[in-house]
mmCIF file of C-alpha atoms (C1' of nucleotides) in Angstrom:
data_model
loop_
_atom_site.group_PDB
_atom_site.id
_atom_site.type_symbol
_atom_site.label_atom_id
_atom_site.label_comp_id
_atom_site.label_asym_id
_atom_site.label_seq_id
_atom_site.Cartn_x
_atom_site.Cartn_y
_atom_site.Cartn_z
ATOM 1 C CA MET A 1 66.077 37.646 132.554
ATOM 2 C CA PRO A 2 66.794 41.070 133.586
ATOM 3 C CA GLU A 3 69.552 43.567 134.131
ATOM 4 C CA LEU A 4 69.334 47.018 132.600
ATOM 5 C CA PRO A 5 69.819 45.967 128.939
ATOM 6 C CA GLU A 6 67.166 43.235 129.204
ATOM 7 C CA VAL A 7 64.716 45.530 130.996
ATOM 8 C CA GLU A 8 65.305 48.075 128.241
ATOM 9 C CA THR A 9 64.581 45.352 125.660
ATOM 10 C CA ILE A 10 61.298 44.496 127.357
ATOM 11 C CA LYS A 11 60.357 48.171 127.411
ATOM 12 C CA SER A 12 61.146 48.572 123.703
ATOM 13 C CA VAL A 13 59.077 45.536 122.755
ATOM 14 C CA ILE A 14 56.090 46.080 125.036
ATOM 15 C CA GLU A 15 55.646 49.866 125.076
ATOM 16 C CA PRO A 16 54.559 50.383 121.456
ATOM 17 C CA GLN A 17 52.104 47.505 121.762
ATOM 18 C CA ILE A 18 50.252 48.793 124.833
ATOM 19 C CA GLN A 19 50.292 52.566 124.378
ATOM 20 C CA GLY A 20 46.787 54.001 124.378
ATOM 21 C CA LEU A 21 45.114 50.724 125.392
ATOM 22 C CA MET A 22 42.544 50.572 128.153
ATOM 23 C CA ILE A 23 42.795 48.213 131.109
ATOM 24 C CA ASP A 24 39.491 46.312 131.127
ATOM 25 C CA LYS A 25 40.319 43.945 133.942
ATOM 26 C CA VAL A 26 43.234 42.931 136.127
ATOM 27 C CA SER A 27 43.546 39.421 137.553
ATOM 28 C CA VAL A 28 46.042 38.700 140.293
ATOM 29 C CA LYS A 29 46.537 34.988 140.854
ATOM 30 C CA ARG A 30 49.321 35.351 143.391
ATOM 31 C CA PRO A 31 48.570 38.301 145.668
ATOM 32 C CA GLU A 32 52.103 38.320 147.078
ATOM 33 C CA VAL A 33 53.513 39.691 143.815
ATOM 34 C CA VAL A 34 51.584 42.915 144.387
ATOM 35 C CA ALA A 35 53.605 44.663 147.069
ATOM 36 C CA TYR A 36 51.457 47.804 147.312
ATOM 37 C CA PRO A 37 48.582 48.418 147.717
ATOM 38 C CA ALA A 38 46.703 45.195 148.529
ATOM 39 C CA ALA A 39 45.958 43.126 145.429
ATOM 40 C CA ASP A 40 42.206 43.805 145.336
ATOM 41 C CA GLU A 41 42.753 47.548 145.617
ATOM 42 C CA PHE A 42 45.459 47.304 142.934
ATOM 43 C CA CYS A 43 42.964 45.702 140.546
ATOM 44 C CA GLY A 44 40.169 48.099 141.433
ATOM 45 C CA LEU A 45 42.242 51.226 140.964
ATOM 46 C CA LEU A 46 43.544 50.099 137.558
ATOM 47 C CA THR A 47 40.262 48.972 136.013
ATOM 48 C CA GLY A 48 39.146 51.429 133.345
ATOM 49 C CA GLN A 49 42.452 53.315 133.189
ATOM 50 C CA THR A 50 44.292 54.000 129.952
ATOM 51 C CA ILE A 51 48.003 53.385 129.369
ATOM 52 C CA SER A 52 50.031 56.421 128.404
ATOM 53 C CA HIS A 53 53.618 55.225 128.034
ATOM 54 C CA MET A 54 56.391 53.212 129.643
ATOM 55 C CA THR A 55 59.740 54.175 131.105
ATOM 56 C CA ARG A 56 62.677 52.345 132.671
ATOM 57 C CA ARG A 57 64.760 53.396 135.662
ATOM 58 C CA GLY A 58 67.601 51.068 136.640
ATOM 59 C CA LYS A 59 66.030 47.602 136.571
ATOM 60 C CA PHE A 60 62.530 48.974 137.228
ATOM 61 C CA LEU A 61 59.802 49.345 134.616
ATOM 62 C CA VAL A 62 57.171 52.043 134.996
ATOM 63 C CA ILE A 63 53.824 51.940 133.184
ATOM 64 C CA HIS A 64 52.405 55.461 133.185
ATOM 65 C CA LEU A 65 48.652 55.893 132.978
ATOM 66 C CA ASN A 66 46.719 58.850 131.590
ATOM 67 C CA SER A 67 45.621 59.698 135.142
ATOM 68 C CA ASP A 68 49.318 60.084 136.112
ATOM 69 C CA ASP A 69 48.973 57.054 138.348
ATOM 70 C CA ARG A 70 51.819 54.657 137.604
ATOM 71 C CA ILE A 71 52.528 50.962 137.870
ATOM 72 C CA ILE A 72 56.050 50.164 139.053
ATOM 73 C CA LEU A 73 57.425 46.711 138.298
ATOM 74 C CA HIS A 74 60.666 44.995 139.275
ATOM 75 C CA LEU A 75 61.280 41.662 137.541
ATOM 76 C CA ARG A 76 63.966 40.491 139.985
ATOM 77 C CA MET A 77 65.437 37.156 138.844
ATOM 78 C CA THR A 78 62.918 35.460 136.574
ATOM 79 C CA GLY A 79 60.074 37.920 136.030
ATOM 80 C CA CYS A 80 58.817 38.378 132.492
ATOM 81 C CA LEU A 81 56.246 40.518 130.668
ATOM 82 C CA LEU A 82 54.499 39.190 127.601
ATOM 83 C CA LEU A 83 51.845 40.746 125.374
ATOM 84 C CA THR A 84 49.656 38.047 123.871
ATOM 85 C CA PRO A 85 46.307 37.654 122.121
ATOM 86 C CA ALA A 86 43.632 37.005 124.767
ATOM 87 C CA ASP A 87 43.166 33.437 123.545
ATOM 88 C CA HIS A 88 46.881 32.602 123.611
ATOM 89 C CA PRO A 89 47.670 29.614 125.868
ATOM 90 C CA GLU A 90 48.753 30.826 129.265
ATOM 91 C CA GLU A 91 52.371 30.387 130.252
ATOM 92 C CA LYS A 92 53.212 28.472 133.413
ATOM 93 C CA HIS A 93 53.781 30.740 136.443
ATOM 94 C CA THR A 94 51.580 33.552 135.160
ATOM 95 C CA HIS A 95 50.670 35.574 138.254
ATOM 96 C CA VAL A 96 49.088 38.782 136.941
ATOM 97 C CA ILE A 97 47.041 39.407 133.793
ATOM 98 C CA PHE A 98 46.027 42.826 132.495
ATOM 99 C CA LYS A 99 43.202 42.479 129.982
ATOM 100 C CA LEU A 100 43.622 45.335 127.504
ATOM 101 C CA SER A 101 41.522 46.664 124.681
ATOM 102 C CA ASN A 102 41.565 49.356 122.091
ATOM 103 C CA VAL A 103 38.571 51.615 122.611
ATOM 104 C CA MET A 104 37.237 53.107 119.376
ATOM 105 C CA GLU A 105 34.767 55.956 119.099
ATOM 106 C CA ARG A 106 31.897 55.264 116.687
ATOM 107 C CA GLY A 107 29.458 58.123 116.577
ATOM 108 C CA HIS A 108 27.833 58.251 120.001
ATOM 109 C CA SER A 109 28.795 54.785 121.100
ATOM 110 C CA THR A 110 32.142 53.277 121.957
ATOM 111 C CA GLU A 111 33.186 49.893 120.725
ATOM 112 C CA LYS A 112 35.879 47.636 122.040
ATOM 113 C CA GLY A 113 38.526 46.623 119.554
ATOM 114 C CA GLN A 114 40.761 43.594 119.613
ATOM 115 C CA SER A 115 41.480 42.229 123.060
ATOM 116 C CA VAL A 116 45.012 41.434 124.179
ATOM 117 C CA GLU A 117 46.610 40.556 127.488
ATOM 118 C CA LEU A 118 49.708 41.846 129.195
ATOM 119 C CA ARG A 119 50.894 38.945 131.320
ATOM 120 C CA PHE A 120 53.410 38.858 134.126
ATOM 121 C CA SER A 121 54.994 35.468 134.674
ATOM 122 C CA ASP A 122 57.708 34.703 137.170
ATOM 123 C CA THR A 123 59.001 31.220 138.012
ATOM 124 C CA ARG A 124 60.619 32.140 141.282
ATOM 125 C CA ARG A 125 57.985 34.721 142.199
ATOM 126 C CA PHE A 126 60.484 37.331 143.415
ATOM 127 C CA GLY A 127 59.169 40.045 141.062
ATOM 128 C CA ARG A 128 56.962 42.791 142.540
ATOM 129 C CA PHE A 129 54.366 45.359 141.491
ATOM 130 C CA TRP A 130 53.567 48.664 143.145
ATOM 131 C CA LEU A 131 50.831 51.103 142.174
ATOM 132 C CA LEU A 132 51.332 54.759 142.981
ATOM 133 C CA LYS A 133 48.557 57.293 142.612
ATOM 134 C CA LYS A 134 49.224 60.653 140.932
ATOM 135 C CA ASP A 135 51.169 62.793 143.469
ATOM 136 C CA GLU A 136 51.738 59.791 145.733
ATOM 137 C CA ALA A 137 55.401 59.674 146.692
ATOM 138 C CA ASP A 138 57.070 56.334 146.137
ATOM 139 C CA THR A 139 58.415 55.295 149.480
ATOM 140 C CA TYR A 140 57.795 51.617 148.883
ATOM 141 C CA SER A 141 59.497 50.236 145.814
ATOM 142 C CA GLY A 142 62.993 51.672 146.259
ATOM 143 C CA ILE A 143 63.010 53.312 142.832
ATOM 144 C CA GLU A 144 63.608 56.686 144.487
ATOM 145 C CA LYS A 145 66.832 55.440 146.031
ATOM 146 C CA LEU A 146 68.507 54.640 142.733
ATOM 147 C CA GLY A 147 71.800 56.254 141.760
ATOM 148 C CA ALA A 148 73.051 57.413 138.358
ATOM 149 C CA GLU A 149 71.886 55.766 135.153
ATOM 150 C CA PRO A 150 74.828 54.060 133.395
ATOM 151 C CA LEU A 151 74.171 56.056 130.228
ATOM 152 C CA ASP A 152 73.814 59.409 131.994
ATOM 153 C CA LYS A 153 76.459 62.119 131.745
ATOM 154 C CA LEU A 154 76.456 62.173 135.542
ATOM 155 C CA LEU A 155 78.350 58.891 135.565
ATOM 156 C CA THR A 156 81.959 60.046 135.459
ATOM 157 C CA ALA A 157 85.232 58.874 137.011
ATOM 158 C CA GLU A 158 84.847 61.709 139.522
ATOM 159 C CA TYR A 159 81.345 60.523 140.450
ATOM 160 C CA LEU A 160 82.558 56.952 140.970
ATOM 161 C CA ASN A 161 85.607 58.018 142.924
ATOM 162 C CA ALA A 162 83.576 60.406 145.093
ATOM 163 C CA HIS A 163 80.936 57.797 145.973
ATOM 164 C CA LEU A 164 82.962 54.584 146.045
ATOM 165 C CA GLY A 165 86.583 55.634 146.430
ATOM 166 C CA LYS A 166 86.629 55.281 150.209
ATOM 167 C CA ARG A 167 84.824 51.960 150.423
ATOM 168 C CA LYS A 168 86.734 48.869 151.498
ATOM 169 C CA LYS A 169 84.225 46.657 149.753
ATOM 170 C CA ALA A 170 85.163 44.819 146.565
ATOM 171 C CA VAL A 171 84.790 47.028 143.511
ATOM 172 C CA LYS A 172 82.427 44.449 142.011
ATOM 173 C CA GLU A 173 80.079 44.756 144.989
ATOM 174 C CA CYS A 174 80.182 48.522 144.550
ATOM 175 C CA LEU A 175 79.114 48.218 140.911
ATOM 176 C CA LEU A 176 76.098 46.229 142.117
ATOM 177 C CA ASP A 177 75.064 48.966 144.574
ATOM 178 C CA GLN A 178 71.890 50.313 142.946
ATOM 179 C CA SER A 179 71.999 53.487 145.044
ATOM 180 C CA ILE A 180 75.208 54.534 143.271
ATOM 181 C CA ILE A 181 74.739 53.085 139.763
ATOM 182 C CA ALA A 182 71.297 51.832 138.735
ATOM 183 C CA GLY A 183 70.849 48.748 136.609
ATOM 184 C CA ILE A 184 74.077 46.748 136.736
ATOM 185 C CA GLY A 185 73.753 43.130 137.878
ATOM 186 C CA ASN A 186 75.979 40.101 138.167
ATOM 187 C CA ILE A 187 76.487 39.538 134.438
ATOM 188 C CA TYR A 188 77.368 43.043 133.397
ATOM 189 C CA SER A 189 79.510 43.807 136.431
ATOM 190 C CA ASP A 190 81.768 40.926 135.332
ATOM 191 C CA GLU A 191 81.734 42.114 131.723
ATOM 192 C CA ILE A 192 82.475 45.712 132.717
ATOM 193 C CA LEU A 193 85.361 44.739 135.006
ATOM 194 C CA PHE A 194 86.820 42.576 132.249
ATOM 195 C CA THR A 195 86.634 45.444 129.751
ATOM 196 C CA ALA A 196 88.220 47.795 132.308
ATOM 197 C CA GLY A 197 90.906 45.216 133.188
ATOM 198 C CA ILE A 198 90.168 45.300 136.927
ATOM 199 C CA TYR A 199 90.143 42.341 139.317
ATOM 200 C CA PRO A 200 86.597 42.005 140.766
ATOM 201 C CA ALA A 201 87.662 41.542 144.400
ATOM 202 C CA ARG A 202 89.899 44.646 144.505
ATOM 203 C CA PRO A 203 88.839 46.862 147.419
ATOM 204 C CA ALA A 204 87.253 49.956 145.896
ATOM 205 C CA ASN A 205 89.520 52.201 147.951
ATOM 206 C CA SER A 206 92.562 50.694 146.232
ATOM 207 C CA LEU A 207 91.584 51.938 142.761
ATOM 208 C CA ASN A 208 93.474 54.880 141.298
ATOM 209 C CA ILE A 209 91.929 57.609 139.166
ATOM 210 C CA LYS A 210 93.041 55.913 135.926
ATOM 211 C CA GLU A 211 91.119 52.822 136.961
ATOM 212 C CA TRP A 212 87.989 54.828 137.839
ATOM 213 C CA GLU A 213 88.303 56.400 134.406
ATOM 214 C CA ARG A 214 88.488 52.997 132.748
ATOM 215 C CA LEU A 215 85.384 51.929 134.686
ATOM 216 C CA ALA A 216 83.507 55.134 133.883
ATOM 217 C CA ALA A 217 84.200 54.437 130.198
ATOM 218 C CA ALA A 218 83.501 50.683 130.318
ATOM 219 C CA ILE A 219 80.110 51.029 132.034
ATOM 220 C CA PRO A 220 78.252 52.968 129.297
ATOM 221 C CA GLU A 221 80.214 51.221 126.565
ATOM 222 C CA ARG A 222 79.237 47.699 127.695
ATOM 223 C CA ILE A 223 75.669 48.632 128.665
ATOM 224 C CA SER A 224 74.910 50.320 125.346
ATOM 225 C CA TYR A 225 76.593 47.475 123.458
ATOM 226 C CA PHE A 226 74.350 44.919 125.158
ATOM 227 C CA ILE A 227 71.217 47.037 124.644
ATOM 228 C CA GLU A 228 72.154 46.920 120.960
ATOM 229 C CA VAL A 229 72.787 43.155 120.690
ATOM 230 C CA ASN A 230 69.649 42.391 122.738
ATOM 231 C CA LYS A 231 67.405 43.984 120.101
ATOM 232 C CA ILE A 232 64.549 41.691 119.125
ATOM 233 C CA THR A 233 61.302 41.980 117.157
ATOM 234 C CA PRO A 234 57.985 41.686 119.035
ATOM 235 C CA GLU A 235 57.248 38.524 117.026
ATOM 236 C CA GLU A 236 60.506 36.851 117.986
ATOM 237 C CA TYR A 237 60.070 38.011 121.564
ATOM 238 C CA LEU A 238 56.659 36.354 121.783
ATOM 239 C CA GLU A 239 57.898 33.185 120.063
ATOM 240 C CA THR A 240 60.682 32.802 122.589
ATOM 241 C CA LYS A 241 58.329 33.847 125.420
ATOM 242 C CA GLY A 242 60.760 36.574 126.405
ATOM 243 C CA GLN A 243 63.188 33.891 127.553
ATOM 244 C CA ASP A 244 65.765 34.227 124.795
ATOM 245 C CA TYR A 245 68.940 35.532 126.366
ATOM 246 C CA ARG A 246 70.509 36.855 123.232
ATOM 247 C CA ASN A 247 73.266 38.466 125.233
ATOM 248 C CA THR A 248 74.759 34.987 125.827
ATOM 249 C CA PRO A 249 76.825 34.645 122.622
ATOM 250 C CA PHE A 250 78.322 38.079 123.245
ATOM 251 C CA LEU A 251 79.391 37.594 126.852
ATOM 252 C CA GLN A 252 83.162 37.597 127.204
ATOM 253 C CA VAL A 253 83.550 36.233 130.738
ATOM 254 C CA TYR A 254 80.211 35.616 132.503
ATOM 255 C CA GLY A 255 79.477 31.885 132.558
ATOM 256 C CA ARG A 256 82.748 31.128 130.763
ATOM 257 C CA GLU A 257 84.848 29.811 133.626
ATOM 258 C CA GLY A 258 87.568 27.447 132.355
ATOM 259 C CA LYS A 259 87.339 28.783 128.813
ATOM 260 C CA PRO A 260 90.080 30.865 127.206
ATOM 261 C CA CYS A 261 90.145 34.640 127.731
ATOM 262 C CA PRO A 262 88.977 36.355 124.540
ATOM 263 C CA LYS A 263 91.833 38.865 124.843
ATOM 264 C CA CYS A 264 94.846 36.757 125.829
ATOM 265 C CA GLY A 265 93.826 33.086 125.785
ATOM 266 C CA GLU A 266 94.569 32.488 129.475
ATOM 267 C CA MET A 267 92.004 30.270 131.222
ATOM 268 C CA LEU A 268 89.188 32.267 132.875
ATOM 269 C CA CYS A 269 88.798 31.776 136.654
ATOM 270 C CA ARG A 270 85.827 31.876 138.996
ATOM 271 C CA ILE A 271 85.759 33.319 142.510
ATOM 272 C CA VAL A 272 82.952 34.340 144.866
ATOM 273 C CA VAL A 273 82.740 38.074 145.564
ATOM 274 C CA GLY A 274 80.071 39.361 147.920
ATOM 275 C CA GLY A 275 78.314 36.033 147.654
ATOM 276 C CA ARG A 276 78.045 36.178 143.856
ATOM 277 C CA GLY A 277 79.902 33.971 141.401
ATOM 278 C CA SER A 278 82.393 36.059 139.458
ATOM 279 C CA VAL A 279 84.424 35.147 136.390
ATOM 280 C CA TYR A 280 87.562 37.007 135.367
ATOM 281 C CA CYS A 281 90.846 36.626 133.522
ATOM 282 C CA PRO A 282 93.811 36.248 135.908
ATOM 283 C CA ALA A 283 96.152 37.766 133.309
ATOM 284 C CA CYS A 284 94.044 40.733 132.154
ATOM 285 C CA GLN A 285 92.548 41.512 135.571
ATOM 286 C CA LYS A 286 95.432 41.276 137.998
ATOM 287 C CA ASP A 287 94.985 41.635 141.737
ATOM 288 C CA LEU A 288 97.213 44.155 143.516
ATOM 289 C CA GLU A 289 100.793 42.960 143.920
ATOM 290 C CA VAL A 290 101.338 41.975 147.535
ATOM 291 C "C1'" DG B 1 70.266 15.124 146.624
ATOM 292 C "C1'" DC B 2 73.147 19.416 146.346
ATOM 293 C "C1'" DG B 3 74.510 23.723 144.688
ATOM 294 C "C1'" DA B 4 73.756 27.642 141.816
ATOM 295 C "C1'" DA B 5 71.027 30.716 139.204
ATOM 296 C "C1'" DT B 6 70.822 37.748 135.213
ATOM 297 C "C1'" DG B 7 67.997 40.350 142.639
ATOM 298 C "C1'" DT B 8 67.014 42.444 146.890
ATOM 299 C "C1'" DT B 9 66.064 42.716 151.818
ATOM 300 C "C1'" DC B 10 66.258 41.326 156.469
ATOM 301 C "C1'" DG B 11 68.422 40.015 160.632
ATOM 302 C "C1'" DC B 12 72.211 38.462 163.273
ATOM 303 C "C1'" DT B 13 77.126 38.866 164.595
ATOM 304 C "C1'" DT B 14 81.358 41.484 164.884
ATOM 305 C "C1'" DC C 1 75.988 52.373 164.917
ATOM 306 C "C1'" DA C 2 78.151 50.463 160.812
ATOM 307 C "C1'" DA C 3 80.037 46.783 158.185
ATOM 308 C "C1'" DG C 4 80.000 42.105 156.989
ATOM 309 C "C1'" DC C 5 77.837 37.918 156.284
ATOM 310 C "C1'" DG C 6 74.449 34.418 155.631
ATOM 311 C "C1'" DA C 7 69.679 33.377 155.110
ATOM 312 C "C1'" DA C 8 65.421 34.070 153.084
ATOM 313 C "C1'" DC C 9 62.174 34.478 149.307
ATOM 314 C "C1'" DA C 10 60.586 29.884 145.409
ATOM 315 C "C1'" DT C 11 61.657 27.175 141.552
ATOM 316 C "C1'" DT C 12 64.349 24.966 138.054
ATOM 317 C "C1'" DC C 13 68.301 22.952 136.192
ATOM 318 C "C1'" DG C 14 72.644 20.377 135.827
#
DNA sequence: GCGAATGTTCGCTT
DNA sequence: CAAGCGAACATTCG
């Protein structure tokens, strides 16, 4: 599912449902999805811990625990998080299950409340978990190497020009560089370039300051727009198993090769840039004149 | 059967 | 050494 707006959606749906719950048990069915530490240690360290809150950084999700340990998760291509009743039928390709419960104080004894499960499923099994102990530096997941958040004030035309302005690489590939801008993937890079009116294969070092300004404006505009249209209730999210790509009806170019440009009616084209399929309007996103 | 798919990393060749 | 490129990871879908 996930680029930044989808990861943000997952955070919004899941966080309020798991805050304050205790992890009773962790089952890892596919040890390879736990990148660090080893799966059995991952389970052992988490058992008995309580969930504090969740954050997002780029396309990463972070589940913070009361101990200040934190679970880092990257969903990659097909990873998905679902909160379900414990007796809910298990989805295919479920690789990790966190059994959670609400612990209630009753006089001198504690009593477990309703039991739910946070389940990680991932068809292609590219998604990864890391567990970092309080004070343990994250040198494993790559989250520390991320660049500016698209919605941060730091992301200006000057920032883009300073970091990308000398690169010969296609501007689209630059937008996908997580160490400069965190969270943009193949869908939203196409949408952003369409909004900015820039041809995806243009070498970054050929862009002028006006074009960097258009990009710096289009990035937060498109990302916040898609966060908005992706909004979903927890009930609907569970019904659609987190697989409902509600961004689809709002995409202007991605996946719309051969269809008319929403701005000018010209037929949208597809090229490959940096190994990724890219759709653009040949009239609205002109290449440099040769 | 083939090619692509909302992601990232690794390794080989210029 | 850096940049560029394809392959790899694993599965589904058209």
